[in-house]
């Protein structure tokens, strides 16, 4: 992340957030049993970033985005180094996690043999939409829908940017 925030264009900050979002989704998909959790997180984050980007770009001045070659080189170097570090960490942690998952599955099968009726799998996606568990998903979807509606209404009723005109 660059150290000079005053000169940062919102498009560059959005690109940085997207890269962080992709790295988090990749990390989640390697450590979970199904890739749906990372996909759902990625789609929620992309949708909310699109809404926030629409809102913030209506406030900013028409800044010209000028990128210097040193910034591009440093930015690409940081991205490559972060990707290499993430791949290395994911590989080493996956090897350690493989041992613990085998141990966990042995314990889980013993519990399933003892009380099969009371076991609830936390990685099952259907539990997210069951009666007692669906409130957080429902609240996040309603929040995103309401914020999208309000932002679009504010922009369409004014017919100009939301920033203060001098």
Short mmCIF file of N, CA and C in Angstrom, two decimals:
data_model
loop_
_atom_site.label_atom_id
_atom_site.label_comp_id
_atom_site.label_asym_id
_atom_site.label_seq_id
_atom_site.Cartn_x
_atom_site.Cartn_y
_atom_site.Cartn_z
N UNK A 1 0.85 -1.17 0.00
CA UNK A 1 0.00 0.00 0.00
C UNK A 1 0.89 1.24 0.00
N UNK A 2 0.63 2.16 -0.88
CA UNK A 2 1.47 3.36 -0.94
C UNK A 2 1.34 4.20 0.32
N UNK A 3 2.39 4.96 0.60
CA UNK A 3 2.40 5.75 1.82
C UNK A 3 1.83 7.15 1.62
N UNK A 4 1.60 7.55 0.40
CA UNK A 4 1.06 8.89 0.14
C UNK A 4 -0.42 8.77 -0.23
N UNK A 5 -1.27 8.91 0.76
CA UNK A 5 -2.70 8.71 0.55
C UNK A 5 -3.38 9.91 -0.07
N UNK A 6 -2.81 11.09 0.06
CA UNK A 6 -3.47 12.29 -0.46
C UNK A 6 -3.51 12.29 -1.98
N UNK A 7 -2.53 11.70 -2.61
CA UNK A 7 -2.48 11.69 -4.06
C UNK A 7 -3.02 10.41 -4.67
N UNK A 8 -3.63 9.57 -3.87
CA UNK A 8 -4.13 8.31 -4.39
C UNK A 8 -5.46 8.51 -5.09
N UNK A 9 -5.56 7.96 -6.26
CA UNK A 9 -6.81 8.00 -7.01
C UNK A 9 -7.71 6.88 -6.50
N UNK A 10 -9.02 7.10 -6.44
CA UNK A 10 -9.91 6.04 -5.94
C UNK A 10 -9.88 4.76 -6.78
N UNK A 11 -9.55 4.88 -8.04
CA UNK A 11 -9.46 3.69 -8.87
C UNK A 11 -8.30 2.79 -8.44
N UNK A 12 -7.20 3.39 -8.04
CA UNK A 12 -6.05 2.61 -7.56
C UNK A 12 -6.39 1.94 -6.23
N UNK A 13 -7.08 2.68 -5.36
CA UNK A 13 -7.49 2.08 -4.09
C UNK A 13 -8.47 0.93 -4.30
N UNK A 14 -9.35 1.07 -5.30
CA UNK A 14 -10.28 -0.01 -5.61
C UNK A 14 -9.54 -1.23 -6.14
N UNK A 15 -8.53 -1.01 -6.96
CA UNK A 15 -7.74 -2.13 -7.46
C UNK A 15 -7.02 -2.84 -6.31
N UNK A 16 -6.49 -2.07 -5.37
CA UNK A 16 -5.82 -2.66 -4.22
C UNK A 16 -6.81 -3.48 -3.38
N UNK A 17 -8.02 -2.95 -3.18
CA UNK A 17 -9.04 -3.70 -2.44
C UNK A 17 -9.45 -4.98 -3.16
N UNK A 18 -9.53 -4.92 -4.49
CA UNK A 18 -9.88 -6.12 -5.25
C UNK A 18 -8.79 -7.18 -5.13
N UNK A 19 -7.53 -6.77 -5.15
CA UNK A 19 -6.44 -7.74 -5.02
C UNK A 19 -6.47 -8.38 -3.63
N UNK A 20 -6.71 -7.57 -2.60
CA UNK A 20 -6.82 -8.11 -1.25
C UNK A 20 -8.00 -9.07 -1.15
N UNK A 21 -9.12 -8.72 -1.78
CA UNK A 21 -10.30 -9.57 -1.78
C UNK A 21 -10.03 -10.90 -2.48
N UNK A 22 -9.32 -10.86 -3.59
CA UNK A 22 -8.99 -12.10 -4.30
C UNK A 22 -8.08 -12.97 -3.46
N UNK A 23 -7.09 -12.37 -2.80
CA UNK A 23 -6.18 -13.15 -1.95
C UNK A 23 -6.92 -13.79 -0.78
N UNK A 24 -7.84 -13.06 -0.17
CA UNK A 24 -8.61 -13.62 0.94
C UNK A 24 -9.50 -14.75 0.46
N UNK A 25 -10.11 -14.59 -0.71
CA UNK A 25 -10.96 -15.65 -1.25
C UNK A 25 -10.16 -16.89 -1.60
N UNK A 26 -8.97 -16.70 -2.16
CA UNK A 26 -8.11 -17.86 -2.45
C UNK A 26 -7.71 -18.57 -1.17
N UNK A 27 -7.40 -17.79 -0.14
CA UNK A 27 -7.02 -18.38 1.14
C UNK A 27 -8.18 -19.15 1.75
N UNK A 28 -9.37 -18.59 1.68
CA UNK A 28 -10.54 -19.29 2.23
C UNK A 28 -10.86 -20.56 1.46
N UNK A 29 -10.70 -20.53 0.14
CA UNK A 29 -11.05 -21.71 -0.65
C UNK A 29 -10.09 -22.87 -0.41
N UNK A 30 -8.84 -22.57 -0.05
CA UNK A 30 -7.91 -23.66 0.22
C UNK A 30 -8.15 -24.29 1.59
N UNK A 31 -8.65 -23.53 2.55
CA UNK A 31 -8.79 -24.05 3.90
C UNK A 31 -10.20 -24.51 4.25
N UNK A 32 -11.15 -24.36 3.36
CA UNK A 32 -12.50 -24.83 3.66
C UNK A 32 -12.80 -26.08 2.84
N UNK A 33 -13.83 -26.79 3.25
CA UNK A 33 -14.19 -28.02 2.54
C UNK A 33 -14.81 -27.73 1.19
N UNK A 34 -15.55 -26.66 1.10
CA UNK A 34 -16.17 -26.30 -0.18
C UNK A 34 -15.76 -24.89 -0.56
N UNK A 35 -15.72 -24.63 -1.84
CA UNK A 35 -15.32 -23.31 -2.33
C UNK A 35 -16.44 -22.30 -2.35
N UNK A 36 -17.64 -22.70 -1.92
CA UNK A 36 -18.78 -21.79 -1.97
C UNK A 36 -18.63 -20.64 -1.00
N UNK A 37 -18.03 -20.87 0.15
CA UNK A 37 -17.87 -19.79 1.12
C UNK A 37 -17.02 -18.67 0.55
N UNK A 38 -15.92 -19.04 -0.09
CA UNK A 38 -15.06 -18.01 -0.67
C UNK A 38 -15.75 -17.31 -1.83
N UNK A 39 -16.53 -18.06 -2.62
CA UNK A 39 -17.26 -17.45 -3.73
C UNK A 39 -18.32 -16.46 -3.23
N UNK A 40 -19.04 -16.85 -2.19
CA UNK A 40 -20.07 -15.97 -1.63
C UNK A 40 -19.42 -14.71 -1.05
N UNK A 41 -18.32 -14.87 -0.32
CA UNK A 41 -17.62 -13.71 0.23
C UNK A 41 -17.12 -12.81 -0.88
N UNK A 42 -16.57 -13.39 -1.94
CA UNK A 42 -16.05 -12.60 -3.05
C UNK A 42 -17.18 -11.82 -3.72
N UNK A 43 -18.32 -12.45 -3.95
CA UNK A 43 -19.43 -11.76 -4.62
C UNK A 43 -20.01 -10.65 -3.74
N UNK A 44 -20.11 -10.88 -2.44
CA UNK A 44 -20.62 -9.84 -1.54
C UNK A 44 -19.66 -8.66 -1.50
N UNK A 45 -18.37 -8.94 -1.41
CA UNK A 45 -17.39 -7.85 -1.35
C UNK A 45 -17.33 -7.07 -2.66
N UNK A 46 -17.41 -7.75 -3.79
CA UNK A 46 -17.39 -7.05 -5.08
C UNK A 46 -18.64 -6.19 -5.23
N UNK A 47 -19.79 -6.72 -4.85
CA UNK A 47 -21.03 -5.94 -4.94
C UNK A 47 -21.00 -4.72 -4.05
N UNK A 48 -20.53 -4.89 -2.83
CA UNK A 48 -20.49 -3.74 -1.92
C UNK A 48 -19.43 -2.74 -2.34
N UNK A 49 -18.31 -3.22 -2.91
CA UNK A 49 -17.31 -2.27 -3.40
C UNK A 49 -17.82 -1.49 -4.61
N UNK A 50 -18.63 -2.13 -5.44
CA UNK A 50 -19.20 -1.40 -6.58
C UNK A 50 -20.14 -0.30 -6.09
N UNK A 51 -20.93 -0.61 -5.07
CA UNK A 51 -21.84 0.39 -4.53
C UNK A 51 -21.06 1.54 -3.89
N UNK A 52 -20.07 1.21 -3.08
CA UNK A 52 -19.27 2.26 -2.44
C UNK A 52 -18.45 3.05 -3.45
N UNK A 53 -17.95 2.41 -4.50
CA UNK A 53 -17.21 3.13 -5.53
C UNK A 53 -18.12 4.11 -6.26
N UNK A 54 -19.35 3.70 -6.52
CA UNK A 54 -20.32 4.60 -7.16
C UNK A 54 -20.61 5.80 -6.26
N UNK A 55 -20.72 5.55 -4.97
CA UNK A 55 -21.02 6.62 -4.02
C UNK A 55 -19.85 7.59 -3.89
N UNK A 56 -18.64 7.08 -3.74
CA UNK A 56 -17.49 7.95 -3.53
C UNK A 56 -17.05 8.68 -4.79
N UNK A 57 -17.23 8.09 -5.95
CA UNK A 57 -16.84 8.79 -7.17
C UNK A 57 -17.77 9.95 -7.48
N UNK A 58 -18.95 9.94 -6.91
CA UNK A 58 -19.82 11.09 -7.12
C UNK A 58 -19.39 12.28 -6.26
N UNK A 59 -18.56 12.06 -5.24
CA UNK A 59 -18.07 13.14 -4.39
C UNK A 59 -16.75 13.75 -4.85
N UNK A 60 -15.91 12.99 -5.51
CA UNK A 60 -14.56 13.45 -5.80
C UNK A 60 -14.54 14.40 -6.98
N UNK A 61 -13.49 15.18 -7.04
CA UNK A 61 -13.28 16.04 -8.20
C UNK A 61 -12.85 15.18 -9.37
N UNK A 62 -12.85 15.78 -10.54
CA UNK A 62 -12.39 15.06 -11.72
C UNK A 62 -10.87 15.07 -11.72
N UNK A 63 -10.31 14.14 -11.00
CA UNK A 63 -8.86 14.03 -10.89
C UNK A 63 -8.31 13.29 -12.10
N UNK A 64 -7.20 13.77 -12.58
CA UNK A 64 -6.52 13.06 -13.65
C UNK A 64 -5.60 12.05 -13.00
N UNK A 65 -5.73 10.82 -13.42
CA UNK A 65 -4.92 9.77 -12.83
C UNK A 65 -3.60 9.70 -13.57
N UNK A 66 -2.56 10.15 -12.93
CA UNK A 66 -1.24 10.10 -13.54
C UNK A 66 -0.39 9.12 -12.76
N UNK A 67 0.06 8.11 -13.43
CA UNK A 67 0.89 7.10 -12.80
C UNK A 67 2.32 7.25 -13.28
N UNK A 68 3.22 7.28 -12.33
CA UNK A 68 4.63 7.32 -12.67
C UNK A 68 5.14 5.89 -12.81
N UNK A 69 6.18 5.74 -13.58
CA UNK A 69 6.71 4.41 -13.85
C UNK A 69 7.26 3.76 -12.58
N UNK A 70 7.82 4.55 -11.68
CA UNK A 70 8.34 3.98 -10.43
C UNK A 70 7.21 3.43 -9.56
N UNK A 71 6.07 4.12 -9.57
CA UNK A 71 4.92 3.63 -8.81
C UNK A 71 4.43 2.31 -9.38
N UNK A 72 4.36 2.21 -10.70
CA UNK A 72 3.89 0.98 -11.32
C UNK A 72 4.84 -0.18 -11.02
N UNK A 73 6.14 0.08 -11.10
CA UNK A 73 7.12 -0.96 -10.80
C UNK A 73 7.04 -1.40 -9.34
N UNK A 74 6.95 -0.44 -8.44
CA UNK A 74 6.86 -0.78 -7.02
C UNK A 74 5.56 -1.52 -6.70
N UNK A 75 4.48 -1.09 -7.31
CA UNK A 75 3.18 -1.71 -7.08
C UNK A 75 3.18 -3.16 -7.58
N UNK A 76 3.71 -3.38 -8.77
CA UNK A 76 3.77 -4.73 -9.32
C UNK A 76 4.71 -5.62 -8.50
N UNK A 77 5.81 -5.05 -8.03
CA UNK A 77 6.74 -5.81 -7.20
C UNK A 77 6.08 -6.22 -5.89
N UNK A 78 5.33 -5.31 -5.29
CA UNK A 78 4.62 -5.64 -4.05
C UNK A 78 3.58 -6.72 -4.28
N UNK A 79 2.86 -6.64 -5.39
CA UNK A 79 1.85 -7.65 -5.69
C UNK A 79 2.49 -9.02 -5.89
N UNK A 80 3.58 -9.06 -6.64
CA UNK A 80 4.26 -10.33 -6.90
C UNK A 80 4.82 -10.91 -5.60
N UNK A 81 5.41 -10.07 -4.77
CA UNK A 81 5.95 -10.55 -3.50
C UNK A 81 4.84 -11.06 -2.58
N UNK A 82 3.72 -10.35 -2.54
CA UNK A 82 2.60 -10.80 -1.71
C UNK A 82 2.03 -12.11 -2.22
N UNK A 83 1.91 -12.26 -3.54
CA UNK A 83 1.40 -13.51 -4.09
C UNK A 83 2.34 -14.67 -3.78
N UNK A 84 3.64 -14.45 -3.91
CA UNK A 84 4.60 -15.52 -3.61
C UNK A 84 4.56 -15.89 -2.14
N UNK A 85 4.44 -14.89 -1.27
CA UNK A 85 4.38 -15.16 0.16
C UNK A 85 3.08 -15.90 0.50
N UNK A 86 1.97 -15.50 -0.10
CA UNK A 86 0.70 -16.18 0.16
C UNK A 86 0.75 -17.63 -0.31
N UNK A 87 1.32 -17.86 -1.49
CA UNK A 87 1.42 -19.23 -1.99
C UNK A 87 2.30 -20.09 -1.08
N UNK A 88 3.40 -19.53 -0.62
CA UNK A 88 4.28 -20.27 0.28
C UNK A 88 3.58 -20.57 1.60
N UNK A 89 2.91 -19.57 2.16
CA UNK A 89 2.21 -19.78 3.43
C UNK A 89 1.07 -20.77 3.28
N UNK A 90 0.34 -20.66 2.16
CA UNK A 90 -0.77 -21.59 1.96
C UNK A 90 -0.26 -23.02 1.80
N UNK A 91 0.89 -23.19 1.13
CA UNK A 91 1.44 -24.53 0.97
C UNK A 91 1.89 -25.10 2.30
N UNK A 92 2.61 -24.32 3.09
CA UNK A 92 3.09 -24.83 4.38
C UNK A 92 1.94 -25.04 5.36
N UNK A 93 1.00 -24.11 5.38
CA UNK A 93 -0.14 -24.28 6.29
C UNK A 93 -1.04 -25.42 5.86
N UNK A 94 -1.13 -25.66 4.56
CA UNK A 94 -1.96 -26.76 4.08
C UNK A 94 -1.36 -28.10 4.50
N UNK A 95 -0.03 -28.19 4.50
CA UNK A 95 0.60 -29.43 4.96
C UNK A 95 0.34 -29.66 6.45
N UNK A 96 0.42 -28.58 7.24
CA UNK A 96 0.13 -28.71 8.67
C UNK A 96 -1.35 -28.98 8.90
N UNK A 97 -2.18 -28.34 8.10
CA UNK A 97 -3.62 -28.51 8.26
C UNK A 97 -4.07 -29.91 7.87
N UNK A 98 -3.38 -30.52 6.94
CA UNK A 98 -3.74 -31.86 6.51
C UNK A 98 -3.64 -32.85 7.67
N UNK A 99 -2.63 -32.71 8.49
CA UNK A 99 -2.50 -33.57 9.67
C UNK A 99 -3.67 -33.35 10.62
N UNK A 100 -3.99 -32.07 10.89
CA UNK A 100 -5.06 -31.78 11.84
C UNK A 100 -6.43 -32.16 11.30
N UNK A 101 -6.64 -32.05 10.00
CA UNK A 101 -7.94 -32.45 9.46
C UNK A 101 -8.12 -33.95 9.53
N UNK A 102 -7.05 -34.71 9.30
CA UNK A 102 -7.17 -36.16 9.44
C UNK A 102 -7.51 -36.54 10.87
N UNK A 103 -6.88 -35.88 11.82
CA UNK A 103 -7.18 -36.13 13.22
C UNK A 103 -8.61 -35.71 13.55
N UNK A 104 -9.04 -34.57 13.00
CA UNK A 104 -10.40 -34.08 13.24
C UNK A 104 -11.44 -35.03 12.67
N UNK A 105 -11.18 -35.56 11.47
CA UNK A 105 -12.15 -36.48 10.86
C UNK A 105 -12.24 -37.79 11.62
N UNK A 106 -11.14 -38.23 12.21
CA UNK A 106 -11.20 -39.43 13.03
C UNK A 106 -12.06 -39.19 14.27
N UNK A 107 -11.88 -38.03 14.90
CA UNK A 107 -12.69 -37.69 16.07
C UNK A 107 -14.15 -37.51 15.67
N UNK A 108 -14.37 -36.90 14.51
CA UNK A 108 -15.73 -36.65 14.05
C UNK A 108 -16.46 -37.96 13.75
N UNK A 109 -15.77 -38.92 13.16
CA UNK A 109 -16.42 -40.20 12.89
C UNK A 109 -16.75 -40.93 14.18
N UNK A 110 -15.90 -40.78 15.20
CA UNK A 110 -16.22 -41.38 16.49
C UNK A 110 -17.45 -40.72 17.11
N UNK A 111 -17.56 -39.41 16.96
CA UNK A 111 -18.74 -38.72 17.49
C UNK A 111 -19.98 -39.10 16.70
N UNK A 112 -19.84 -39.27 15.38
CA UNK A 112 -20.98 -39.66 14.56
C UNK A 112 -21.48 -41.04 14.94
N UNK A 113 -20.57 -41.91 15.30
CA UNK A 113 -21.00 -43.23 15.72
C UNK A 113 -21.75 -43.18 17.04
N UNK A 114 -21.35 -42.26 17.92
CA UNK A 114 -21.98 -42.21 19.23
C UNK A 114 -23.32 -41.48 19.20
N UNK A 115 -23.37 -40.29 18.58
CA UNK A 115 -24.63 -39.55 18.53
C UNK A 115 -24.80 -38.92 17.15
N UNK A 116 -25.37 -39.64 16.28
CA UNK A 116 -25.55 -39.18 14.90
C UNK A 116 -26.65 -38.14 14.79
N UNK A 117 -27.60 -38.16 15.68
CA UNK A 117 -28.75 -37.26 15.60
C UNK A 117 -28.39 -35.82 15.94
N UNK A 118 -27.46 -35.61 16.87
CA UNK A 118 -27.17 -34.27 17.35
C UNK A 118 -26.04 -33.57 16.59
N UNK A 119 -25.42 -34.22 15.66
CA UNK A 119 -24.31 -33.62 14.92
C UNK A 119 -24.85 -32.68 13.84
N UNK A 120 -24.35 -31.46 13.83
CA UNK A 120 -24.67 -30.49 12.79
C UNK A 120 -23.37 -30.09 12.13
N UNK A 121 -23.29 -30.26 10.83
CA UNK A 121 -22.06 -29.94 10.11
C UNK A 121 -22.00 -28.43 9.90
N UNK A 122 -20.99 -27.73 10.44
CA UNK A 122 -20.93 -26.27 10.28
C UNK A 122 -20.54 -25.84 8.88
N UNK A 123 -19.98 -26.74 8.05
CA UNK A 123 -19.59 -26.37 6.70
C UNK A 123 -20.70 -26.58 5.68
N UNK A 124 -21.83 -27.12 6.12
CA UNK A 124 -22.93 -27.34 5.20
C UNK A 124 -23.59 -26.00 4.89
N UNK A 125 -23.78 -25.73 3.60
CA UNK A 125 -24.37 -24.45 3.20
C UNK A 125 -25.85 -24.35 3.55
N UNK A 126 -26.53 -25.46 3.68
CA UNK A 126 -27.95 -25.41 4.01
C UNK A 126 -28.17 -24.91 5.43
N UNK A 127 -27.19 -25.06 6.31
CA UNK A 127 -27.33 -24.54 7.67
C UNK A 127 -27.35 -23.02 7.69
N UNK A 128 -26.78 -22.40 6.66
CA UNK A 128 -26.77 -20.94 6.60
C UNK A 128 -28.18 -20.40 6.39
N UNK A 129 -29.04 -21.18 5.74
CA UNK A 129 -30.39 -20.73 5.45
C UNK A 129 -31.44 -21.41 6.32
N UNK A 130 -31.03 -22.12 7.35
CA UNK A 130 -32.00 -22.73 8.24
C UNK A 130 -32.66 -21.66 9.11
N UNK A 131 -33.64 -22.05 9.87
CA UNK A 131 -34.49 -21.08 10.57
C UNK A 131 -33.72 -20.20 11.55
N UNK A 132 -32.83 -20.74 12.33
CA UNK A 132 -32.14 -19.95 13.35
C UNK A 132 -30.88 -19.27 12.84
N UNK A 133 -30.38 -19.63 11.68
CA UNK A 133 -29.08 -19.15 11.23
C UNK A 133 -29.15 -18.13 10.10
N UNK A 134 -30.32 -17.83 9.57
CA UNK A 134 -30.38 -17.03 8.35
C UNK A 134 -30.43 -15.53 8.61
N UNK A 135 -30.36 -15.07 9.82
CA UNK A 135 -30.51 -13.64 10.09
C UNK A 135 -29.34 -12.82 9.57
N UNK A 136 -28.13 -13.28 9.74
CA UNK A 136 -26.98 -12.49 9.29
C UNK A 136 -26.95 -12.38 7.77
N UNK A 137 -27.27 -13.45 7.08
CA UNK A 137 -27.32 -13.39 5.61
C UNK A 137 -28.43 -12.47 5.15
N UNK A 138 -29.57 -12.59 5.76
CA UNK A 138 -30.71 -11.76 5.38
C UNK A 138 -30.45 -10.29 5.66
N UNK A 139 -29.85 -9.97 6.78
CA UNK A 139 -29.55 -8.57 7.12
C UNK A 139 -28.52 -8.00 6.16
N UNK A 140 -27.48 -8.77 5.80
CA UNK A 140 -26.47 -8.24 4.87
C UNK A 140 -27.05 -8.03 3.48
N UNK A 141 -27.91 -8.90 3.02
CA UNK A 141 -28.53 -8.72 1.70
C UNK A 141 -29.46 -7.51 1.71
N UNK A 142 -30.24 -7.34 2.76
CA UNK A 142 -31.14 -6.19 2.84
C UNK A 142 -30.35 -4.89 2.94
N UNK A 143 -29.26 -4.89 3.71
CA UNK A 143 -28.43 -3.69 3.82
C UNK A 143 -27.85 -3.29 2.47
N UNK A 144 -27.31 -4.25 1.72
CA UNK A 144 -26.75 -3.94 0.41
C UNK A 144 -27.83 -3.43 -0.55
N UNK A 145 -29.01 -4.02 -0.50
CA UNK A 145 -30.09 -3.60 -1.39
C UNK A 145 -30.57 -2.19 -1.05
N UNK A 146 -30.72 -1.89 0.23
CA UNK A 146 -31.18 -0.56 0.64
C UNK A 146 -30.13 0.50 0.32
N UNK A 147 -28.86 0.20 0.58
CA UNK A 147 -27.82 1.19 0.27
C UNK A 147 -27.70 1.42 -1.23
N UNK A 148 -27.83 0.38 -2.03
CA UNK A 148 -27.82 0.56 -3.48
C UNK A 148 -28.99 1.42 -3.93
N UNK A 149 -30.17 1.18 -3.39
CA UNK A 149 -31.35 1.96 -3.78
C UNK A 149 -31.20 3.42 -3.40
N UNK A 150 -30.73 3.71 -2.18
CA UNK A 150 -30.57 5.10 -1.76
C UNK A 150 -29.52 5.83 -2.57
N UNK A 151 -28.42 5.18 -2.85
CA UNK A 151 -27.35 5.85 -3.62
C UNK A 151 -27.81 6.14 -5.03
N UNK A 152 -28.48 5.19 -5.65
CA UNK A 152 -28.98 5.42 -7.02
C UNK A 152 -30.03 6.52 -7.02
N UNK A 153 -30.91 6.55 -6.03
CA UNK A 153 -31.92 7.61 -5.94
C UNK A 153 -31.29 8.98 -5.75
N UNK A 154 -30.26 9.06 -4.89
CA UNK A 154 -29.60 10.35 -4.66
C UNK A 154 -28.93 10.85 -5.93
N UNK A 155 -28.31 9.96 -6.67
CA UNK A 155 -27.62 10.38 -7.88
C UNK A 155 -28.60 10.74 -8.99
N UNK A 156 -29.67 9.99 -9.14
CA UNK A 156 -30.62 10.24 -10.22
C UNK A 156 -31.49 11.47 -9.98
N UNK A 157 -31.79 11.80 -8.73
CA UNK A 157 -32.64 12.96 -8.48
C UNK A 157 -31.89 14.27 -8.65
N UNK A 158 -30.59 14.29 -8.38
CA UNK A 158 -29.84 15.53 -8.48
C UNK A 158 -29.36 15.84 -9.88
N UNK A 159 -29.15 14.83 -10.70
CA UNK A 159 -28.66 14.97 -12.07
C UNK A 159 -27.27 15.60 -12.14
N UNK A 160 -26.53 15.61 -11.06
CA UNK A 160 -25.14 16.06 -11.06
C UNK A 160 -24.42 15.36 -9.91
N UNK A 161 -23.15 15.62 -9.80
CA UNK A 161 -22.38 14.94 -8.76
C UNK A 161 -22.80 15.43 -7.38
N UNK A 162 -22.56 14.61 -6.38
CA UNK A 162 -22.98 14.94 -5.03
C UNK A 162 -22.02 15.86 -4.30
N UNK A 163 -20.86 16.12 -4.88
CA UNK A 163 -19.91 17.00 -4.21
C UNK A 163 -20.39 18.45 -4.28
N UNK A 164 -19.89 19.26 -3.38
CA UNK A 164 -20.30 20.65 -3.30
C UNK A 164 -19.67 21.45 -4.44
N UNK A 165 -20.48 22.19 -5.15
CA UNK A 165 -20.00 22.99 -6.27
C UNK A 165 -19.66 24.39 -5.78
N UNK A 166 -18.49 24.89 -6.16
CA UNK A 166 -18.09 26.25 -5.76
C UNK A 166 -18.53 27.27 -6.77
#
